[in-house]
Short mmCIF file of C-alpha atoms in Angstrom, two decimals:
data_model
loop_
_atom_site.label_atom_id
_atom_site.label_comp_id
_atom_site.label_asym_id
_atom_site.label_seq_id
_atom_site.Cartn_x
_atom_site.Cartn_y
_atom_site.Cartn_z
CA HIS A 1 -14.71 -7.56 33.79
CA TYR A 2 -14.52 -6.53 37.46
CA ASN A 3 -12.36 -8.11 40.16
CA LEU A 4 -12.50 -7.10 43.83
CA SER A 5 -9.98 -8.98 45.96
CA ASN A 6 -8.10 -8.81 49.25
CA THR A 7 -10.11 -5.81 50.45
CA THR A 8 -11.51 -4.92 53.87
CA ALA A 9 -14.59 -2.69 54.06
CA GLN A 10 -15.96 -1.60 57.45
CA LYS A 11 -18.43 0.94 58.81
CA ILE A 12 -19.90 2.13 55.52
CA ALA A 13 -23.17 4.08 55.29
CA GLY A 14 -24.18 2.44 52.00
CA SER A 15 -23.11 -0.71 50.13
CA MET A 16 -19.53 -1.70 49.40
CA SER A 17 -20.17 -3.05 45.91
CA ILE A 18 -23.21 -2.71 43.66
CA VAL A 19 -22.66 -5.06 40.74
CA LYS A 20 -24.49 -4.28 37.51
CA ASN A 21 -22.23 -5.94 34.96
CA GLU A 22 -20.99 -9.33 33.79
CA ASN A 23 -17.87 -11.37 34.59
CA VAL A 24 -17.23 -10.38 38.21
CA ILE A 25 -15.04 -12.04 40.83
CA ILE A 26 -15.20 -10.96 44.47
CA GLU A 27 -12.65 -12.91 46.50
CA ASN A 28 -10.85 -12.89 49.83
CA CYS A 29 -12.58 -9.75 51.13
CA ILE A 30 -13.93 -8.77 54.55
CA PHE A 31 -17.22 -6.86 54.77
CA ASP A 32 -18.26 -5.70 58.25
CA ASN A 33 -20.83 -3.26 59.64
CA ILE A 34 -22.18 -1.94 56.35
CA GLN A 35 -25.60 -0.25 56.39
CA HIS A 36 -27.05 -1.79 53.20
CA PRO A 37 -26.17 -5.25 51.87
CA ALA A 38 -22.38 -5.29 51.53
CA VAL A 39 -22.69 -6.67 48.00
CA VAL A 40 -25.77 -6.02 45.86
CA LEU A 41 -26.14 -7.92 42.59
CA GLY A 42 -28.86 -6.00 40.81
CA THR A 43 -30.04 -2.77 39.29
CA GLU A 44 -32.88 -0.29 39.44
CA TRP A 45 -35.82 -0.74 37.06
CA GLN A 46 -34.72 1.97 34.61
CA GLU A 47 -31.22 0.55 34.13
CA GLY A 48 -30.44 -1.89 31.35
CA THR A 49 -27.46 -3.86 32.67
CA TYR A 50 -27.69 -7.02 34.75
CA PRO A 51 -25.17 -9.05 36.76
CA ARG A 52 -24.23 -12.34 35.10
CA HIS A 53 -21.30 -14.74 35.53
CA ILE A 54 -20.50 -13.70 39.11
CA LYS A 55 -18.31 -15.56 41.61
CA ILE A 56 -18.08 -14.60 45.29
CA THR A 57 -15.60 -16.76 47.19
CA GLY A 58 -13.39 -16.76 50.27
CA CYS A 59 -15.04 -13.69 51.81
CA THR A 60 -16.31 -12.91 55.31
CA PHE A 61 -19.58 -10.98 55.71
CA SER A 62 -20.86 -9.74 59.09
CA ASP A 63 -23.32 -7.35 60.69
CA SER A 64 -24.55 -5.64 57.52
CA GLY A 65 -27.65 -4.99 55.42
CA TRP A 66 -30.12 -3.95 58.08
CA ILE A 67 -31.49 -1.34 55.65
CA SER A 68 -32.63 -2.58 52.23
CA ARG A 69 -31.16 -1.41 48.94
CA ASN A 70 -32.89 -2.02 45.59
CA GLY A 71 -35.51 -4.10 47.45
CA VAL A 72 -33.04 -6.56 49.03
CA GLU A 73 -31.44 -6.74 52.46
CA GLY A 74 -29.01 -8.93 54.39
CA LEU A 75 -25.31 -9.53 53.88
CA ILE A 76 -25.64 -10.15 50.11
CA GLY A 77 -28.66 -8.96 48.14
CA ILE A 78 -29.52 -10.38 44.73
CA GLY A 79 -32.26 -8.75 42.70
CA GLY A 80 -33.87 -5.36 42.75
CA HIS A 81 -36.75 -3.30 41.49
CA PHE A 82 -37.52 -4.33 37.93
CA LYS A 83 -40.36 -2.91 35.89
CA SER A 84 -40.09 -5.75 33.38
CA ASP A 85 -41.55 -9.22 33.71
CA PRO A 86 -39.73 -11.04 36.56
CA SER A 87 -39.90 -14.29 34.59
CA LYS A 88 -37.19 -13.00 32.22
CA PHE A 89 -34.50 -13.89 34.82
CA ARG A 90 -31.90 -11.39 33.69
CA ILE A 91 -29.65 -11.94 36.72
CA SER A 92 -27.97 -15.32 36.26
CA ASP A 93 -24.98 -17.62 36.63
CA ILE A 94 -23.92 -16.71 40.15
CA GLU A 95 -21.77 -18.84 42.46
CA ILE A 96 -21.44 -17.98 46.15
CA SER A 97 -19.00 -20.45 47.68
CA ASN A 98 -16.54 -20.91 50.55
CA ASN A 99 -17.60 -17.76 52.41
CA VAL A 100 -18.35 -17.02 56.07
CA PHE A 101 -21.59 -15.22 56.92
CA LYS A 102 -22.09 -14.20 60.53
CA ASN A 103 -24.08 -12.18 63.04
CA ASN A 104 -26.99 -11.08 60.90
CA HIS A 105 -30.71 -11.57 60.36
CA ILE A 106 -30.38 -12.56 56.67
CA GLY A 107 -27.36 -14.01 54.89
CA ILE A 108 -28.38 -13.93 51.21
CA ASP A 109 -31.60 -12.23 50.08
CA LEU A 110 -32.57 -13.54 46.65
CA VAL A 111 -35.43 -11.75 44.91
CA ARG A 112 -34.77 -12.24 41.20
CA GLY A 113 -32.44 -14.54 39.33
CA GLN A 114 -31.64 -17.96 37.96
CA LYS A 115 -28.76 -20.43 37.92
CA ILE A 116 -27.54 -19.44 41.37
CA THR A 117 -25.41 -21.79 43.47
CA ILE A 118 -24.87 -21.31 47.20
CA LYS A 119 -22.39 -23.96 48.37
CA ASP A 120 -19.70 -24.75 50.92
CA ASN A 121 -20.44 -21.63 53.00
CA HIS A 122 -20.53 -21.31 56.78
CA PHE A 123 -23.43 -19.41 58.36
CA GLU A 124 -22.82 -18.53 62.03
CA ASN A 125 -25.54 -16.76 64.04
CA VAL A 126 -27.52 -15.91 60.90
CA ASP A 127 -31.27 -16.20 61.47
CA GLU A 128 -32.14 -16.87 57.83
CA PRO A 129 -29.08 -18.09 55.85
CA TRP A 130 -30.87 -17.51 52.55
CA VAL A 131 -34.25 -16.08 51.72
CA VAL A 132 -35.70 -16.91 48.30
CA ASN A 133 -38.60 -15.30 46.46
CA GLU A 134 -39.85 -18.41 44.65
CA GLU A 135 -42.02 -16.47 42.20
CA SER A 136 -39.10 -14.61 40.66
CA THR A 137 -36.30 -17.19 40.86
CA ARG A 138 -35.45 -20.57 39.40
CA SER A 139 -32.58 -23.05 39.34
CA ILE A 140 -31.32 -22.20 42.82
CA VAL A 141 -28.92 -24.81 44.23
CA THR A 142 -27.90 -24.89 47.89
CA LYS A 143 -25.51 -27.61 49.01
CA ASP A 144 -22.91 -28.44 51.63
CA ASN A 145 -23.49 -25.28 53.67
CA GLU A 146 -22.85 -25.36 57.42
CA ILE A 147 -25.35 -23.52 59.61
CA THR A 148 -24.76 -22.84 63.32
CA GLY A 149 -26.64 -20.59 65.72
CA GLY A 150 -29.23 -18.03 64.72
CA GLU A 151 -32.86 -17.89 65.79
CA THR A 152 -34.16 -20.41 63.30
CA GLY A 153 -31.06 -22.30 62.20
CA ILE A 154 -32.95 -23.41 59.08
CA ASN A 155 -33.38 -22.22 55.52
CA GLN A 156 -36.31 -19.92 54.96
CA VAL A 157 -38.50 -19.03 52.02
CA ARG A 158 -40.49 -15.80 52.14
CA ARG A 159 -42.28 -13.09 50.20
#
């Protein structure tokens, strides 16, 4: 079990949290000006642990993730470089709710995973609130998110 709460992280040349385990809560944190995605949910191909049962809530993410880490970029990155079959969906059961994402190109970059819910978040000046690789994901639910500003102002699918 891992719980990160009531923490402010700013101006980091890296990521604030790279989650590779199960049963994680990240709540009431501020992540600002972080080189790689502030929170990465994923592992490298040679590692054998995978994030599952993750909840990220009540956080503010801004101006981060302009350099990719583990093949994902943006404010939150989910996935990574896996040598195994992407259809095995090892990253699962993730809820991202009641957060603020602002001033970035990508909010949530989702490359591999299943059973992921993105709900009740506010995206302000984020060009692509979430980016989904449809070939390596399934059971992605997005609901009741508020999107303002940004170049596109719409949800994007890429890769």
